[in-house]
Each structure stands twice: as structure tokens, then as C-alpha cells.
Coordinates of C-alpha atoms in Angstrom, one line a residue:
X1 CA 8.8 -43.2 -17.9
X2 CA 7.6 -44.9 -14.8
X3 CA 10.6 -43.5 -12.8
X4 CA 9.8 -40.0 -14.0
X5 CA 6.2 -40.4 -12.9
X6 CA 7.2 -41.7 -9.5
X7 CA 9.7 -38.8 -9.1
X8 CA 7.1 -36.3 -10.1
X9 CA 4.6 -37.9 -7.6
X10 CA 7.2 -37.8 -4.8
X11 CA 7.9 -34.1 -5.6
X12 CA 4.3 -33.2 -5.5
X13 CA 3.8 -35.1 -2.2
X14 CA 7.1 -33.9 -0.6
X15 CA 5.5 -31.4 1.7
X16 CA 3.2 -34.1 3.0
X17 CA 6.1 -36.6 3.5
X18 CA 8.1 -33.9 5.3
X19 CA 5.2 -33.0 7.5
X20 CA 4.7 -36.7 8.5
X21 CA 8.5 -37.0 9.2
X22 CA 8.4 -33.9 11.4
X23 CA 5.4 -35.3 13.2
X24 CA 7.1 -38.6 13.8
X25 CA 10.2 -36.8 15.2
X26 CA 8.1 -34.6 17.5
X27 CA 6.0 -37.5 18.8
X28 CA 9.2 -39.6 19.4
X29 CA 11.0 -36.7 21.2
X30 CA 7.9 -35.9 23.2
X31 CA 7.5 -39.5 24.2
X32 CA 11.1 -39.7 25.4
X33 CA 10.7 -36.4 27.3
X34 CA 7.5 -37.6 29.0
X35 CA 9.1 -40.9 30.0
X36 CA 12.2 -39.2 31.4
X37 CA 10.0 -36.7 33.3
X38 CA 8.0 -39.5 34.8
X39 CA 11.1 -41.5 35.8
X40 CA 12.6 -38.4 37.4
X41 CA 9.4 -37.7 39.4
X42 CA 9.2 -41.4 40.4
X43 CA 12.8 -41.3 41.7
X44 CA 11.9 -38.6 44.3
X45 CA 8.3 -39.3 45.0
X46 CA 9.1 -40.5 48.5
X47 CA 10.5 -37.0 49.3
X48 CA 7.9 -34.2 49.6
X49 CA 9.1 -30.7 48.7
X50 CA 8.1 -27.3 47.4
X51 CA 5.7 -27.4 44.4
X52 CA 7.6 -26.9 41.1
X53 CA 6.4 -25.5 37.8
X54 CA 5.9 -28.4 35.3
X55 CA 8.2 -26.7 32.8
X56 CA 10.6 -24.4 34.7
X57 CA 10.8 -26.3 38.0
X58 CA 11.8 -24.0 40.8
X59 CA 14.0 -21.8 38.7
X60 CA 11.5 -18.9 38.6
X61 CA 11.4 -18.9 42.5
X62 CA 15.1 -18.0 42.6
X63 CA 15.5 -14.2 42.2
X64 CA 19.3 -14.0 42.5
X65 CA 18.8 -11.1 45.0
X66 CA 20.6 -12.5 48.0
X67 CA 17.6 -14.3 49.4
X68 CA 17.8 -17.6 47.5
X69 CA 19.8 -19.5 50.1
X70 CA 17.5 -18.3 52.9
X71 CA 14.7 -20.0 50.8
X72 CA 16.6 -23.2 51.0
X73 CA 16.9 -22.9 54.8
X74 CA 13.2 -22.4 55.1
X75 CA 12.5 -25.3 52.8
X76 CA 14.8 -27.4 55.0
X77 CA 12.8 -26.5 58.1
X78 CA 9.5 -27.3 56.3
X79 CA 10.7 -30.6 54.7
X80 CA 13.0 -32.3 57.2
X81 CA 16.0 -34.4 56.1
X82 CA 15.8 -33.9 52.3
X83 CA 13.7 -32.3 49.6
X84 CA 13.8 -32.2 45.8
X85 CA 14.4 -29.1 43.7
X86 CA 13.9 -28.9 39.9
X87 CA 16.0 -26.9 37.5
X88 CA 13.9 -27.1 34.4
X89 CA 11.6 -30.0 33.5
X90 CA 14.1 -32.9 33.9
X91 CA 17.0 -31.8 36.1
X92 CA 16.1 -32.8 39.7
X93 CA 18.3 -32.6 42.8
X94 CA 17.6 -34.1 46.2
X95 CA 18.8 -31.5 48.7
X96 CA 20.0 -33.3 51.8
X97 CA 20.6 -31.6 55.1
X98 CA 21.5 -34.1 57.7
X99 CA 24.9 -35.7 58.6
X100 CA 23.7 -39.3 58.2
X101 CA 22.3 -38.5 54.8
X102 CA 25.6 -36.7 53.9
X103 CA 27.6 -39.7 55.1
X104 CA 25.7 -42.1 52.9
X105 CA 26.5 -40.0 49.9
X106 CA 30.0 -38.9 50.6
X107 CA 31.5 -42.2 51.6
X108 CA 30.3 -43.8 48.4
X109 CA 32.4 -43.8 45.3
X110 CA 29.6 -42.6 43.1
X111 CA 30.5 -40.1 40.4
X112 CA 30.0 -36.3 40.7
X113 CA 26.8 -35.1 39.1
X114 CA 27.3 -34.7 35.3
X115 CA 25.0 -31.6 35.0
X116 CA 26.3 -29.7 38.0
X117 CA 29.9 -30.1 37.1
X118 CA 30.2 -30.7 33.3
X119 CA 29.7 -27.0 32.5
X120 CA 33.1 -26.3 34.1
X121 CA 35.0 -28.5 31.7
X122 CA 35.6 -25.9 29.1
X123 CA 37.3 -23.8 31.7
X124 CA 39.2 -26.0 34.2
X125 CA 39.5 -29.2 32.1
X126 CA 39.4 -32.8 33.3
X127 CA 41.4 -32.2 36.5
X128 CA 40.8 -33.6 40.0
X129 CA 37.5 -31.8 40.4
X130 CA 35.9 -33.2 37.3
X131 CA 37.7 -36.4 36.4
X132 CA 36.3 -39.8 37.4
X133 CA 37.2 -43.5 37.6
X134 CA 40.7 -44.6 37.1
X135 CA 41.9 -41.2 35.8
X136 CA 40.8 -39.6 39.1
X137 CA 42.4 -42.3 41.2
X138 CA 45.7 -42.0 39.2
X139 CA 45.8 -38.2 39.4
X140 CA 44.8 -38.1 43.1
X141 CA 47.7 -40.5 43.8
X142 CA 50.2 -38.5 41.8
X143 CA 49.2 -35.1 43.2
X144 CA 48.9 -36.1 46.9
X145 CA 52.7 -35.6 47.5
X146 CA 52.1 -31.9 46.6
X147 CA 50.1 -31.5 49.8
X148 CA 52.5 -33.2 52.2
X149 CA 53.2 -31.1 55.3
X150 CA 56.9 -30.7 54.3
X151 CA 55.7 -29.0 51.1
X152 CA 53.1 -26.9 52.9
X153 CA 55.5 -25.8 55.6
X154 CA 57.3 -23.1 53.6
X155 CA 54.1 -21.7 52.2
X156 CA 53.2 -20.2 55.6
X157 CA 55.9 -17.5 55.3
X158 CA 54.7 -16.7 51.7
X159 CA 51.1 -16.5 52.9
X160 CA 52.1 -14.1 55.6
X161 CA 54.0 -11.9 53.1
X162 CA 51.0 -11.7 50.8
X163 CA 48.7 -10.9 53.8
X164 CA 51.0 -8.1 55.0
X165 CA 50.9 -6.5 51.5
X166 CA 47.1 -6.4 51.8
X167 CA 47.1 -5.1 55.4
X168 CA 49.5 -2.3 54.4
X169 CA 47.0 -1.2 51.8
X170 CA 44.3 -1.2 54.4
X171 CA 46.1 1.6 56.5
X172 CA 44.2 4.3 54.6
X173 CA 40.8 2.7 55.6
X174 CA 41.9 2.5 59.2
X175 CA 42.8 6.2 59.2
X176 CA 39.5 7.4 57.7
X177 CA 37.2 5.0 59.6
X178 CA 35.2 4.5 56.4
X179 CA 33.4 1.4 55.4
X180 CA 35.2 -0.5 52.6
X181 CA 34.5 -3.7 50.5
X182 CA 37.0 -6.4 51.3
X183 CA 36.2 -9.4 49.1
X184 CA 38.0 -8.0 46.0
X185 CA 41.1 -7.1 48.0
X186 CA 41.2 -10.5 49.8
X187 CA 40.8 -12.2 46.3
X188 CA 43.9 -10.3 45.1
X189 CA 45.8 -11.4 48.2
X190 CA 44.8 -15.1 47.9
X191 CA 45.7 -15.0 44.1
X192 CA 49.1 -13.5 45.0
X193 CA 49.5 -16.2 47.7
X194 CA 48.6 -19.2 45.5
X195 CA 50.9 -17.9 42.8
X196 CA 53.9 -17.6 45.2
X197 CA 53.2 -20.9 47.1
X198 CA 52.0 -23.3 44.4
X199 CA 53.9 -21.9 41.4
X200 CA 56.8 -19.9 42.8
X201 CA 55.5 -17.0 40.6
X202 CA 55.6 -13.3 41.8
X203 CA 52.6 -11.8 40.1
X204 CA 52.6 -8.5 42.1
X205 CA 48.9 -8.5 41.5
X206 CA 48.2 -6.7 44.7
X207 CA 50.2 -3.7 43.9
X208 CA 49.4 -3.3 40.2
X209 CA 46.8 -0.7 39.3
X210 CA 43.5 -1.5 37.8
X211 CA 41.3 -4.7 38.0
X212 CA 43.2 -8.0 37.7
X213 CA 42.2 -9.6 34.4
X214 CA 42.3 -13.2 35.8
X215 CA 40.1 -12.4 38.8
X216 CA 37.7 -10.6 36.5
X217 CA 37.6 -13.6 34.2
X218 CA 37.0 -16.0 37.1
X219 CA 34.1 -13.9 38.3
X220 CA 32.6 -13.9 34.8
X221 CA 33.1 -17.6 34.4
X222 CA 31.5 -18.3 37.8
X223 CA 28.5 -16.1 37.0
X224 CA 28.0 -17.7 33.6
X225 CA 28.2 -21.2 34.9
X226 CA 25.6 -20.4 37.5
X227 CA 23.4 -18.7 34.9
X228 CA 23.7 -21.7 32.5
X229 CA 22.7 -24.1 35.2
X230 CA 19.6 -22.1 36.0
X231 CA 18.6 -21.7 32.3
X232 CA 17.6 -25.1 31.1
X233 CA 17.8 -24.5 27.3
X234 CA 21.5 -23.7 27.9
X235 CA 22.0 -27.2 29.2
X236 CA 22.3 -28.0 25.5
X237 CA 25.9 -27.5 24.4
X238 CA 25.0 -26.2 20.9
X239 CA 22.4 -23.7 22.1
X240 CA 24.8 -22.3 24.7
X241 CA 27.8 -22.2 22.3
X242 CA 25.7 -20.2 19.8
X243 CA 24.4 -17.8 22.4
X244 CA 25.8 -14.4 23.5
X245 CA 26.5 -16.0 26.9
X246 CA 28.5 -18.8 25.3
X247 CA 30.6 -16.2 23.5
X248 CA 31.3 -14.4 26.8
X249 CA 32.2 -17.7 28.4
X250 CA 34.7 -18.6 25.7
X251 CA 36.2 -15.1 25.9
X252 CA 36.7 -15.3 29.7
X253 CA 38.0 -18.8 29.4
X254 CA 40.7 -17.6 27.0
X255 CA 41.8 -15.0 29.5
X256 CA 42.0 -17.6 32.3
X257 CA 43.9 -20.1 30.1
X258 CA 46.4 -17.5 28.9
X259 CA 47.2 -16.8 32.6
X260 CA 47.8 -20.5 33.5
X261 CA 49.6 -21.2 30.2
X262 CA 52.1 -18.3 31.0
X263 CA 52.8 -19.8 34.4
X264 CA 53.4 -23.3 33.0
X265 CA 55.5 -22.0 30.0
X266 CA 57.8 -20.0 32.3
X267 CA 58.3 -22.9 34.6
X268 CA 59.2 -25.3 31.8
X269 CA 61.7 -22.9 30.5
X270 CA 63.5 -22.8 33.9
X271 CA 63.4 -26.6 34.2
X272 CA 64.7 -27.4 30.7
X273 CA 68.1 -28.8 32.0
X274 CA 66.6 -30.4 35.2
X275 CA 65.4 -33.9 35.3
X276 CA 65.2 -34.7 39.0
X277 CA 63.3 -33.1 41.9
X278 CA 66.3 -33.4 44.2
X279 CA 68.2 -31.0 42.0
X280 CA 65.4 -28.4 42.4
X281 CA 65.2 -29.1 46.1
X282 CA 68.8 -28.2 46.5
X283 CA 68.2 -24.7 45.2
X284 CA 64.7 -23.9 46.6
X285 CA 61.5 -25.4 48.2
X286 CA 59.5 -27.6 46.0
X287 CA 56.0 -26.4 45.0
X288 CA 52.9 -27.8 43.5
X289 CA 53.9 -27.2 39.9
X290 CA 57.3 -29.0 40.4
X291 CA 55.5 -32.1 41.6
X292 CA 53.0 -31.9 38.8
X293 CA 55.7 -31.7 36.1
X294 CA 57.8 -34.5 37.7
X295 CA 54.9 -36.9 38.8
X296 CA 55.3 -40.5 37.6
X297 CA 53.1 -43.5 38.1
X298 CA 54.2 -47.2 38.5
X299 CA 54.9 -47.4 34.8
X300 CA 57.0 -44.2 35.0
X301 CA 54.4 -42.4 33.0
X302 CA 53.8 -38.7 33.8
X303 CA 50.9 -36.3 33.2
X304 CA 50.3 -35.1 29.7
X305 CA 50.5 -31.4 28.8
X306 CA 46.7 -31.3 28.7
X307 CA 46.4 -32.9 32.2
X308 CA 49.0 -30.5 33.7
X309 CA 47.0 -27.5 32.3
X310 CA 43.8 -28.9 33.7
X311 CA 45.3 -29.4 37.2
X312 CA 46.9 -25.9 37.2
X313 CA 43.6 -24.4 36.1
X314 CA 41.7 -26.3 38.8
X315 CA 44.1 -25.4 41.6
X316 CA 44.5 -21.8 40.4
X317 CA 40.7 -21.3 40.7
X318 CA 40.0 -23.5 43.8
X319 CA 43.2 -22.4 45.6
X320 CA 42.3 -18.6 45.5
X321 CA 38.6 -18.1 45.0
X322 CA 37.3 -20.5 47.7
X323 CA 39.9 -19.2 50.3
X324 CA 39.0 -15.6 49.4
X325 CA 35.4 -16.4 50.2
X326 CA 36.3 -18.2 53.5
X327 CA 38.6 -15.4 54.7
X328 CA 36.2 -12.6 53.7
X329 CA 33.2 -14.0 55.5
X330 CA 35.3 -15.0 58.6
X331 CA 36.5 -11.4 58.9
X332 CA 32.9 -10.2 58.5
X333 CA 31.7 -12.7 61.3
X334 CA 34.4 -11.4 63.6
X335 CA 33.4 -7.8 62.9
X336 CA 29.8 -8.8 63.8
X337 CA 30.9 -10.6 67.0
X338 CA 33.4 -8.3 68.8
X339 CA 33.5 -10.5 72.0
X340 CA 34.8 -13.5 70.0
X341 CA 37.1 -11.2 68.0
X342 CA 38.7 -10.0 71.3
X343 CA 39.4 -13.5 72.5
X344 CA 41.0 -14.4 69.2
X345 CA 43.2 -11.2 69.3
X346 CA 44.3 -11.9 72.8
X347 CA 45.2 -15.5 71.8
X348 CA 47.1 -14.4 68.7
X349 CA 49.1 -11.7 70.6
X350 CA 50.1 -14.3 73.2
X351 CA 51.3 -16.7 70.5
X352 CA 53.0 -14.1 68.2
X353 CA 54.3 -11.7 70.8
X354 CA 56.2 -9.0 68.9
X355 CA 56.4 -10.8 65.6
X356 CA 54.6 -9.4 62.6
X357 CA 54.6 -12.7 60.8
X358 CA 53.6 -16.4 61.4
X359 CA 55.5 -19.6 61.4
X360 CA 54.3 -23.1 60.7
X361 CA 54.5 -24.0 64.5
X362 CA 52.2 -21.1 65.3
X363 CA 49.2 -22.5 63.4
X364 CA 48.5 -25.2 66.0
X365 CA 48.7 -22.7 68.9
X366 CA 45.5 -20.6 68.1
X367 CA 42.7 -23.1 68.8
X368 CA 40.0 -20.4 69.6
X369 CA 40.7 -18.6 66.3
X370 CA 40.5 -21.9 64.5
X371 CA 37.1 -22.6 66.1
X372 CA 35.9 -19.2 64.9
X373 CA 37.1 -20.0 61.4
X374 CA 35.2 -23.3 61.4
X375 CA 32.1 -21.6 62.7
X376 CA 32.3 -19.1 59.9
X377 CA 32.7 -21.9 57.4
X378 CA 29.6 -23.5 58.9
X379 CA 27.5 -20.3 58.5
X380 CA 29.1 -19.2 55.2
X381 CA 30.5 -22.2 53.5
X382 CA 32.7 -21.1 50.5
X383 CA 31.2 -24.0 48.5
X384 CA 27.5 -24.1 49.5
X385 CA 26.9 -27.5 48.1
X386 CA 28.4 -30.5 46.4
X387 CA 26.5 -32.9 44.0
X388 CA 26.7 -36.6 43.4
X389 CA 25.0 -38.8 40.8
X390 CA 23.2 -41.7 42.4
X391 CA 24.1 -45.0 40.6
X392 CA 22.3 -47.4 43.0
X393 CA 19.5 -47.2 45.6
X394 CA 20.5 -45.6 49.0
X395 CA 18.8 -45.6 52.4
X396 CA 18.9 -42.4 54.5
X397 CA 18.3 -41.4 58.2
X398 CA 16.9 -38.3 60.0
X399 CA 18.1 -35.0 61.7
X400 CA 18.3 -31.2 62.2
X401 CA 21.0 -28.3 62.7
X402 CA 21.2 -24.8 64.3
X403 CA 22.2 -21.4 62.6
X404 CA 23.9 -19.4 65.5
X405 CA 27.5 -18.0 65.6
X406 CA 29.0 -20.1 68.4
X407 CA 32.6 -21.2 67.9
X408 CA 32.4 -23.3 71.1
X409 CA 30.5 -25.9 69.1
X410 CA 34.0 -26.8 67.8
X411 CA 35.5 -27.6 71.2
X412 CA 36.9 -31.1 71.1
X413 CA 34.3 -32.4 73.6
X414 CA 31.4 -30.9 71.6
X415 CA 32.8 -32.2 68.3
X416 CA 33.0 -35.8 69.7
X417 CA 29.3 -35.7 70.4
X418 CA 28.1 -35.3 66.8
X419 CA 28.6 -37.0 63.5
X420 CA 31.8 -36.2 61.7
X421 CA 29.5 -35.6 58.7
X422 CA 27.6 -32.8 60.4
X423 CA 30.3 -30.3 59.3
X424 CA 32.0 -30.9 55.9
X425 CA 33.3 -27.6 54.5
X426 CA 35.8 -29.5 52.4
X427 CA 33.5 -32.4 51.6
X428 CA 34.4 -35.8 52.9
X429 CA 35.1 -39.4 51.8
X430 CA 37.4 -40.3 48.9
X431 CA 36.6 -37.1 46.9
X432 CA 37.3 -34.7 49.7
X433 CA 39.2 -31.5 49.0
X434 CA 42.9 -32.3 48.4
X435 CA 43.9 -28.8 49.3
X436 CA 42.0 -28.4 52.6
X437 CA 45.1 -28.1 54.8
X438 CA 46.5 -25.4 52.4
X439 CA 43.2 -23.5 52.7
X440 CA 42.9 -23.8 56.5
X441 CA 46.6 -22.7 56.9
X442 CA 46.0 -19.6 54.7
X443 CA 42.8 -18.7 56.6
X444 CA 44.6 -18.9 59.9
X445 CA 47.6 -16.8 58.7
X446 CA 45.4 -14.1 57.1
X447 CA 43.0 -13.8 59.9
X448 CA 45.6 -13.9 62.7
X449 CA 47.8 -11.2 61.1
X450 CA 44.7 -9.1 60.4
X451 CA 43.4 -9.3 64.0
X452 CA 46.9 -8.6 65.3
X453 CA 47.0 -5.3 63.4
X454 CA 43.3 -4.1 63.1
X455 CA 40.1 -4.2 65.0
X456 CA 37.2 -5.2 62.7
X457 CA 34.0 -3.2 63.1
X458 CA 30.6 -4.1 61.7
X459 CA 28.7 -1.6 59.6
X460 CA 25.0 -2.4 60.3
X461 CA 24.0 -0.6 57.1
X462 CA 25.8 -3.1 54.9
X463 CA 24.4 -6.6 55.3
X464 CA 25.7 -9.2 52.7
X465 CA 23.2 -10.5 50.2
X466 CA 24.4 -14.1 49.9
X467 CA 24.5 -15.7 46.4
X468 CA 26.1 -18.7 44.9
X469 CA 28.5 -18.3 42.0
X470 CA 30.2 -21.7 42.2
X471 CA 31.5 -20.3 45.5
X472 CA 29.7 -18.3 48.1
X473 CA 29.7 -14.5 47.4
X474 CA 27.8 -11.4 48.4
X475 CA 25.7 -9.6 45.7
X476 CA 26.5 -6.3 47.4
X477 CA 30.1 -7.1 48.6
X478 CA 31.3 -7.6 52.1
X479 CA 31.8 -4.3 54.0
X480 CA 33.4 -3.6 57.3
X481 CA 35.3 -0.8 59.1
X482 CA 38.7 -1.2 60.7
X483 CA 40.9 0.7 63.1
X484 CA 44.4 0.2 64.3
X485 CA 45.1 -2.0 67.3
X486 CA 47.6 -0.7 69.9
X487 CA 50.9 -2.6 69.6
X488 CA 51.7 -5.2 72.1
X489 CA 54.1 -3.9 74.8

């Protein structure tokens, strides 16, 4: 009887108990939120910056119209050395813009920022870009042989072949003198190149009709990662998973994964009877995927299937999209600076003579062209920023930079006068880009062969509207005109 009365009393008071429970949860969550907000503000209180909204931070000030990076430059002028930006109420980043600040961060072994990078995990897995600790050290050690110059050497010929396919397609633009958008075509070329070089896979993606599904998926994934970062409710995995954007992300990731899975599957089929790299090397040049599949540590343990897929996904993306951005903007810069373009072309013609291709030895003989590439990377870095999570207090210094196209700043005597951390297009320190030599080689090949064949002409009516989509892109594309260059006698 007493139990029945107690149960009835509880049922009658259930709404009251539920309301109290909800109130307790709300108060607890609110307290945690306020404390985290206060701690985040306290961490950057020594660094003044643009005033943020209490709830949205600076998100509403970014219009995604091609002017956002200009805003960062202006803030950098207004707040020397470093300034904080907020993405939502809790995610705060200290933007540093001086080599001594960069050195302090980059030479440390601190982990990459969880928020800035973790959204990529569902796409590229726990490869070199995202892994940390002992796993990162092990994978970096196992993959480093894949970037030895003896492995990179044969790639130059394949890069040249892919570039020539692109340049042949450009003949129609040269004849009409019409402006054309080059980023998409350069992306196809760099995808074709990475497939041939790193995976010995002939995709013929440059000559197939229609839009390439993998490149389309990469653009979609890049856009959605950027959108998720700027939309703080989407920082929650469950909310993003249930959203329409989460559905689009998973769909695009499946397309990207099917592409890489096909490459790995075909290679494993061809290597079923092979158990030594030397047997492969006797038949053809080793590539990145060979070294991935045969990599062994001190305990003779290799990479798991999941690890291999993650590294292939990582290198497939980083090895084509970033170089596409770098090459496209370098060609645009040369179109806008015809005096430097002419010096580059004269240098290239002197080195190549009557050849329509490039060899490994030619790469070191075009210093002025290399300086122009570096100057373009300074003005239009394919990866506009890197992020690290601070795990201990750090002390910084002061400084400024200049935004004018001047390749002479990369003369050896000028380079020696400034900090090596003033120009870090491939990051620096222990987590620098493992594929930076591959990327620079491809940029040299593509730009040299392009300048040998075509004169690049700026169209003043088309100015790039710069945006960040994991890599640097232009909202309205990158447009130039071209015309044939008279052959060298």
C-alpha cells in the first residue's frame, strides 16, 4: 500500500522532477560553457585584436566573397605580430605573422590543432597529415624513402608528359586569344601526374570528357570542411552527421574513397606474386605505393590496410590539389608581370634548347624561374595557414613583411639576411611537408614547359577573388589569355 502511494506521488510529481533535472543540466552545462569561455579569453588577453561577437566570434565578418584574406592582412597591419580570431564562442586562434613567432611554433613538437584538422579524418583518415605521437613518427620514418631523390628522379619525365597533354589542349585558346579559366585544367593535369608518378596508374583523366568525379568530390569535401569549421554548431559530430551537409560530405567521401580503393586494389593484384622491392625495381621504377606496401619497421611490421588507405587518400589529395593551386597562381602572377615572364622564358629556352620536355638535371638550372615560383607561393600560398595546439606556455618576438611581387627577394644573398621562418610555404620543423620536393619539381616542370610554348597575358577584367577551401582557390576562377611563342631557332 505504501509503495503504491509513493509510486502515485512520484507520478503526480514527475513533471516537477523532470523540470528540476533539466534545470540542473542546463545550469551545469552553462557553468562549464562560461568557465571554458573565460579560460579561452584569459589565454589570449595579452594579444589585442578585432572585437568579436560574444556568440559568433568573427564568423559573421567573413563573407566568403573573396575579400576575407584581405581582412586578415588589414588586421595584421593593425595588430602587429599576432592577433586572436574567434570561430564561435569557444574556438579561438592566435594568428601569428612574424618569422620568430612562426619559428617558436613550428620547431616545437606540439600536436596539430584538433578542431582545425579533425574534420578531415572521415575523408583522409589518420595519415601523416592528421596522425600524432608515435604513430606519426613511425609513419614518417616508413614513408621517407618514398621521397628519396632516386625515387623522385623518374617522376620528372612523367610530370612533363602530363604537362604536355594539358598544353596541347590549350592550343585552341592560343588561336582564339580568348580568356580561359585554368585552375580546373591544371587540377586535371596534377591529378594525372600524381596518378602516374606515385601510383603508376594511367587515369587518362585529362582526355576523358565531362567533369572528373574525384576532383569534383575533392572540391565538395574542401568546401564542406571549410563550411563546417565556420559553423560552430557543426563542430558537434552528431549535429553535423544528421545535417544535409553531413550527408553531402559522406557522399563525396565515398566517391573519393572508391577512387583510392580502386588504385590500391589494382596494385595489390599485380603484386600478388612479388615479395621484394628489388624484383619490382628490376622491371620498372619504384613509386610511392610500392614503398607503402612493402614498408617495414624494426620489428618487420608493415602498415595495416587502413593505414595504407589513409596515406594514399592523404597523398592523393595533397599531391594534386595543393600543386594545382601553386601552379595556377604562379602562371597568373607571370601573366601579370610580363617583364619577369620574359626573363623566365629566356632562361628556360637557354636550358632546354630544342627539347620539348625536361630532365631531372634541368630543374637546378632555372634559378630565376624558381625565384618567381617562390614569390608566387609567398603571395598566394596554396595552404594559407597551418594550426598547432599549444600544450605549454610560449614566448614570442616582433616583426613585419611586404606584399609586392619581387622574385629577387629569393636571391641567395637576400635569403641569407632574413629568418628561414619568414617564408614557409611547406611549413617547417618536424611536421613539414614530406612531399615538398615533389611539389616544387612539378611546379618547375609545368611552368617551364608552359612558358616555353605560350606567352601568358593578363586579362584585367578578371581578378581572382581569393578564398580558402583547405587550399587557396579563387571564387571566380583564375583567368588568363595565351598566345604561341615563336620556336627557338
